[in-house]
Amino acid sequence: MQSVDRAITVLEILAREGHAGVSEVAAEIGVHKSTAFRLLAALEERDLVEQNTERGKYQLAFGILRLASAIPTRIDLVHQAQPIMDALALQFDETINLAVVREHYAVNVQQARGSAAVASQNWVGQLTPLHATSSGKLLLAFMSDEQRNSILDRAGQPRLTENTVTSRQELLDQLAEIRENGFATAFEELEVGLNAAAVPIRDHTGAVVAAMSASGPTFRYDRARIKDTEADLRLAGSRISHRMGWLG
């Protein structure tokens, strides 16, 4: 954690000063010059800093822009989705979540709740396993084969409930069907007593960049209700996708 903190401090120094040498960086963060040099070298290897024309001086590099460029897209996605999610939560009276891929998890970046939803359950920021959630399976379905296999090899398919799909082939068969019809479900696969359904959110290129899900307790959000509300969930997903520039 100390190394991470120091590396972030180096980036903050360069952002504030415009450029700085090894000795200046070392003095400001209170480390030996060799330590400062190693920090700068590691950041330079990731294209986050670079040496400028003035010998020995470092400045922020284009890798910073690459990282920052992802922020407006994420913010825009949440901004465009929020009013539609709010309306859907009121209509369904259930919890609506917006999820994206983060490493080998699905992470919920926004949520809307109906009055019947469990008030204490906040999914925003929660990392959930891709193989055991409707959003996760939706996101897996639209990945490249290489990315999907890499994630599943890394994460595995641990059993969370009796309904969790732990067979790779069974999951792949489900994903093929999800890819075909653009709709994913999970029946008590993450938690006993919790069902969910998800639809894709596409960007202007048609690529699936997120999944929107509706979830609720099994006694209320059962298979019949999921089927009854499927068309409205699909419509809401398409509306968000259109707001993101998708014309399909």
Tab-separated table of C-alpha atoms in Angstrom:
chain	number	residue	atom	x	y	z
A	1	MET	CA	0.000	0.000	0.000
A	2	GLN	CA	2.910	2.354	0.692
A	3	SER	CA	4.241	1.912	-2.847
A	4	VAL	CA	0.795	2.585	-4.314
A	5	ASP	CA	0.440	5.715	-2.196
A	6	ARG	CA	3.872	6.950	-3.263
A	7	ALA	CA	3.147	6.286	-6.948
A	8	ILE	CA	-0.096	8.264	-6.718
A	9	THR	CA	1.760	11.075	-4.974
A	10	VAL	CA	4.293	11.159	-7.819
A	11	LEU	CA	1.468	11.569	-10.335
A	12	GLU	CA	-0.046	14.355	-8.222
A	13	ILE	CA	3.315	16.148	-8.065
A	14	LEU	CA	3.727	16.022	-11.842
A	15	ALA	CA	0.134	17.149	-12.340
A	16	ARG	CA	0.738	20.131	-10.064
A	17	GLU	CA	4.225	21.113	-11.189
A	18	GLY	CA	4.079	20.146	-14.849
A	19	HIS	CA	7.442	18.402	-14.622
A	20	ALA	CA	9.973	17.369	-11.977
A	21	GLY	CA	13.277	15.564	-11.690
A	22	VAL	CA	14.147	12.523	-9.621
A	23	SER	CA	15.726	14.627	-6.863
A	24	GLU	CA	12.667	16.888	-6.612
A	25	VAL	CA	10.285	13.931	-6.451
A	26	ALA	CA	12.442	12.184	-3.846
A	27	ALA	CA	12.593	15.296	-1.666
A	28	GLU	CA	8.860	15.907	-1.792
A	29	ILE	CA	7.791	12.375	-0.895
A	30	GLY	CA	10.654	11.883	1.531
A	31	VAL	CA	12.421	8.901	-0.018
A	32	HIS	CA	15.902	8.120	-1.339
A	33	LYS	CA	16.605	9.064	-4.951
A	34	SER	CA	16.881	5.392	-5.904
A	35	THR	CA	13.347	4.776	-4.619
A	36	ALA	CA	11.997	7.763	-6.517
A	37	PHE	CA	13.744	6.570	-9.652
A	38	ARG	CA	12.181	3.098	-9.351
A	39	LEU	CA	8.736	4.633	-8.916
A	40	LEU	CA	9.186	6.838	-11.970
A	41	ALA	CA	10.572	3.935	-13.997
A	42	ALA	CA	7.539	1.782	-13.141
A	43	LEU	CA	5.153	4.579	-14.097
A	44	GLU	CA	7.125	5.221	-17.294
A	45	GLU	CA	6.865	1.550	-18.250
A	46	ARG	CA	3.064	1.880	-18.083
A	47	ASP	CA	3.163	5.100	-20.178
A	48	LEU	CA	1.849	7.133	-17.258
A	49	VAL	CA	4.932	9.388	-17.152
A	50	GLU	CA	7.673	10.220	-19.641
A	51	GLN	CA	10.911	12.164	-19.748
A	52	ASN	CA	10.619	15.475	-21.521
A	53	THR	CA	13.221	17.268	-23.585
A	54	GLU	CA	14.809	18.737	-20.482
A	55	ARG	CA	17.166	15.970	-19.350
A	56	GLY	CA	16.171	14.260	-16.135
A	57	LYS	CA	12.726	15.840	-15.947
A	58	TYR	CA	9.535	13.786	-15.968
A	59	GLN	CA	6.007	14.754	-16.949
A	60	LEU	CA	2.654	13.040	-17.254
A	61	ALA	CA	2.299	10.905	-20.379
A	62	PHE	CA	-0.537	9.899	-22.672
A	63	GLY	CA	-1.319	6.799	-20.610
A	64	ILE	CA	-3.086	9.146	-18.206
A	65	LEU	CA	-5.410	10.218	-21.015
A	66	ARG	CA	-6.092	6.585	-21.885
A	67	LEU	CA	-7.262	5.937	-18.333
A	68	ALA	CA	-9.182	9.182	-18.081
A	69	SER	CA	-10.955	8.609	-21.385
A	70	ALA	CA	-12.950	5.779	-19.821
A	71	ILE	CA	-14.485	8.076	-17.211
A	72	PRO	CA	-16.805	10.185	-19.409
A	73	THR	CA	-18.214	7.022	-21.014
A	74	ARG	CA	-19.015	5.506	-17.623
A	75	ILE	CA	-20.456	8.767	-16.335
A	76	ASP	CA	-22.497	9.224	-19.522
A	77	LEU	CA	-23.821	5.671	-19.260
A	78	VAL	CA	-25.084	6.246	-15.729
A	79	HIS	CA	-26.471	9.671	-16.662
A	80	GLN	CA	-28.368	8.300	-19.646
A	81	ALA	CA	-29.638	5.235	-17.795
A	82	GLN	CA	-30.781	6.812	-14.516
A	83	PRO	CA	-34.204	8.236	-15.492
A	84	ILE	CA	-35.154	5.054	-17.331
A	85	MET	CA	-34.012	2.908	-14.411
A	86	ASP	CA	-35.978	5.066	-11.978
A	87	ALA	CA	-39.150	4.719	-14.051
A	88	LEU	CA	-38.655	0.969	-14.392
A	89	ALA	CA	-38.119	0.543	-10.641
A	90	LEU	CA	-41.414	2.318	-9.997
A	91	GLN	CA	-43.189	0.256	-12.653
A	92	PHE	CA	-41.820	-3.107	-11.472
A	93	ASP	CA	-41.611	-2.134	-7.803
A	94	GLU	CA	-38.321	-4.051	-7.729
A	95	THR	CA	-34.596	-3.274	-7.721
A	96	ILE	CA	-33.005	-2.249	-11.025
A	97	ASN	CA	-29.222	-2.418	-11.392
A	98	LEU	CA	-26.758	-1.353	-14.053
A	99	ALA	CA	-23.602	-3.488	-14.217
A	100	VAL	CA	-20.340	-3.530	-16.172
A	101	VAL	CA	-17.372	-5.899	-16.249
A	102	ARG	CA	-14.512	-5.310	-13.846
A	103	GLU	CA	-11.715	-7.870	-14.079
A	104	HIS	CA	-13.534	-11.203	-13.574
A	105	TYR	CA	-16.574	-9.739	-11.830
A	106	ALA	CA	-19.686	-7.775	-12.645
A	107	VAL	CA	-19.761	-4.499	-10.736
A	108	ASN	CA	-22.976	-2.561	-10.210
A	109	VAL	CA	-22.463	1.102	-11.066
A	110	GLN	CA	-25.997	2.379	-10.493
A	111	GLN	CA	-29.218	1.297	-8.863
A	112	ALA	CA	-32.873	2.280	-8.649
A	113	ARG	CA	-35.317	0.792	-6.153
A	114	GLY	CA	-39.055	0.432	-6.062
A	115	SER	CA	-40.971	0.841	-2.832
A	116	ALA	CA	-41.276	-2.919	-2.363
A	117	ALA	CA	-37.525	-3.505	-2.676
A	118	VAL	CA	-35.531	-4.336	0.434
A	119	ALA	CA	-34.359	-0.901	1.555
A	120	SER	CA	-31.146	-2.105	3.158
A	121	GLN	CA	-29.868	-3.910	0.061
A	122	ASN	CA	-27.531	-1.579	-1.800
A	123	TRP	CA	-25.776	-3.248	-4.727
A	124	VAL	CA	-23.861	-0.193	-5.997
A	125	GLY	CA	-20.156	-0.934	-6.021
A	126	GLN	CA	-20.735	-4.596	-5.231
A	127	LEU	CA	-18.643	-7.129	-7.151
A	128	THR	CA	-20.667	-10.187	-8.097
A	129	PRO	CA	-19.537	-13.387	-9.839
A	130	LEU	CA	-20.253	-13.372	-13.550
A	131	HIS	CA	-21.422	-16.989	-13.736
A	132	ALA	CA	-24.077	-16.684	-11.019
A	133	THR	CA	-25.957	-13.488	-11.904
A	134	SER	CA	-28.206	-12.486	-14.780
A	135	SER	CA	-26.085	-9.392	-15.510
A	136	GLY	CA	-22.886	-11.401	-15.303
A	137	LYS	CA	-24.104	-14.077	-17.676
A	138	LEU	CA	-25.360	-11.412	-20.077
A	139	LEU	CA	-21.948	-9.725	-20.079
A	140	LEU	CA	-20.137	-13.053	-20.503
A	141	ALA	CA	-22.382	-13.975	-23.426
A	142	PHE	CA	-21.322	-10.983	-25.497
A	143	MET	CA	-17.575	-11.225	-24.845
A	144	SER	CA	-15.106	-12.629	-27.332
A	145	ASP	CA	-14.355	-16.322	-26.863
A	146	GLU	CA	-10.822	-15.470	-25.789
A	147	GLN	CA	-11.901	-12.986	-23.111
A	148	ARG	CA	-14.681	-15.254	-21.852
A	149	ASN	CA	-12.426	-18.297	-21.545
A	150	SER	CA	-9.714	-16.266	-19.838
A	151	ILE	CA	-12.172	-14.957	-17.243
A	152	LEU	CA	-13.729	-18.342	-16.568
A	153	ASP	CA	-10.320	-19.969	-16.280
A	154	ARG	CA	-9.325	-17.354	-13.733
A	155	ALA	CA	-12.544	-17.091	-11.747
A	156	GLY	CA	-13.882	-20.617	-11.986
A	157	GLN	CA	-17.530	-21.319	-11.232
A	158	PRO	CA	-17.773	-21.756	-7.461
A	159	ARG	CA	-21.043	-23.082	-6.102
A	160	LEU	CA	-22.913	-20.391	-4.173
A	161	THR	CA	-26.290	-22.098	-3.927
A	162	GLU	CA	-27.767	-25.403	-5.076
A	163	ASN	CA	-28.817	-23.660	-8.318
A	164	THR	CA	-25.425	-22.192	-9.244
A	165	VAL	CA	-24.217	-23.422	-12.634
A	166	THR	CA	-20.840	-25.055	-11.979
A	167	SER	CA	-20.461	-26.957	-15.263
A	168	ARG	CA	-18.495	-25.032	-17.911
A	169	GLN	CA	-20.382	-26.677	-20.766
A	170	GLU	CA	-23.777	-26.007	-19.205
A	171	LEU	CA	-22.829	-22.361	-18.721
A	172	LEU	CA	-21.558	-22.064	-22.303
A	173	ASP	CA	-24.837	-23.531	-23.559
A	174	GLN	CA	-26.736	-20.928	-21.535
A	175	LEU	CA	-24.535	-18.142	-22.866
A	176	ALA	CA	-25.144	-19.216	-26.461
A	177	GLU	CA	-28.881	-18.963	-25.841
A	178	ILE	CA	-28.484	-15.571	-24.161
A	179	ARG	CA	-26.448	-14.336	-27.127
A	180	GLU	CA	-29.237	-15.525	-29.421
A	181	ASN	CA	-32.185	-13.920	-27.622
A	182	GLY	CA	-30.550	-11.039	-25.691
A	183	PHE	CA	-32.093	-11.973	-22.350
A	184	ALA	CA	-30.544	-13.585	-19.259
A	185	THR	CA	-32.030	-14.951	-16.059
A	186	ALA	CA	-30.719	-16.250	-12.755
A	187	PHE	CA	-32.971	-18.188	-10.404
A	188	GLU	CA	-31.509	-18.361	-6.887
A	189	GLU	CA	-28.016	-18.814	-8.327
A	190	LEU	CA	-26.290	-16.067	-6.328
A	191	GLU	CA	-28.492	-16.098	-3.237
A	192	VAL	CA	-31.305	-18.336	-2.076
A	193	GLY	CA	-34.551	-16.410	-2.441
A	194	LEU	CA	-33.303	-13.996	-5.125
A	195	ASN	CA	-34.237	-14.067	-8.821
A	196	ALA	CA	-33.108	-11.688	-11.570
A	197	ALA	CA	-33.329	-10.993	-15.282
A	198	ALA	CA	-31.052	-8.835	-17.444
A	199	VAL	CA	-30.877	-7.212	-20.862
A	200	PRO	CA	-27.922	-5.719	-22.776
A	201	ILE	CA	-27.016	-2.043	-23.013
A	202	ARG	CA	-25.217	-1.148	-26.241
A	203	ASP	CA	-23.113	1.825	-27.256
A	204	HIS	CA	-23.133	3.664	-30.597
A	205	THR	CA	-21.162	0.844	-32.245
A	206	GLY	CA	-23.604	-1.830	-31.122
A	207	ALA	CA	-21.138	-3.311	-28.641
A	208	VAL	CA	-22.595	-4.485	-25.320
A	209	VAL	CA	-21.089	-2.190	-22.683
A	210	ALA	CA	-23.352	-2.946	-19.734
A	211	ALA	CA	-26.233	-5.050	-18.486
A	212	MET	CA	-29.397	-3.786	-16.821
A	213	SER	CA	-31.135	-6.179	-14.467
A	214	ALA	CA	-34.315	-6.366	-12.463
A	215	SER	CA	-34.177	-8.454	-9.307
A	216	GLY	CA	-36.472	-9.367	-6.474
A	217	PRO	CA	-37.446	-12.065	-3.995
A	218	THR	CA	-38.567	-15.386	-5.413
A	219	PHE	CA	-42.021	-15.150	-3.846
A	220	ARG	CA	-42.710	-11.969	-5.823
A	221	TYR	CA	-40.335	-11.909	-8.796
A	222	ASP	CA	-40.937	-15.471	-9.913
A	223	ARG	CA	-40.668	-17.049	-13.372
A	224	ALA	CA	-44.171	-16.008	-14.350
A	225	ARG	CA	-43.608	-12.373	-13.386
A	226	ILE	CA	-40.239	-12.295	-15.128
A	227	LYS	CA	-41.952	-13.526	-18.290
A	228	ASP	CA	-44.728	-10.941	-17.908
A	229	THR	CA	-42.258	-8.064	-17.487
A	230	GLU	CA	-39.663	-9.231	-20.052
A	231	ALA	CA	-40.955	-6.997	-22.849
A	232	ASP	CA	-40.832	-3.891	-20.660
A	233	LEU	CA	-37.317	-4.727	-19.448
A	234	ARG	CA	-36.170	-5.184	-23.055
A	235	LEU	CA	-37.793	-1.905	-24.066
A	236	ALA	CA	-36.064	-0.030	-21.250
A	237	GLY	CA	-32.717	-1.543	-22.264
A	238	SER	CA	-33.260	-0.472	-25.866
A	239	ARG	CA	-34.160	3.058	-24.767
A	240	ILE	CA	-30.909	3.387	-22.818
A	241	SER	CA	-28.964	1.946	-25.758
A	242	HIS	CA	-30.573	4.481	-28.089
A	243	ARG	CA	-29.602	7.261	-25.716
A	244	MET	CA	-26.035	5.926	-25.939
A	245	GLY	CA	-26.193	6.312	-29.736
A	246	TRP	CA	-27.194	2.819	-30.850
A	247	LEU	CA	-29.505	2.956	-33.855
A	248	GLY	CA	-30.375	-0.740	-34.079
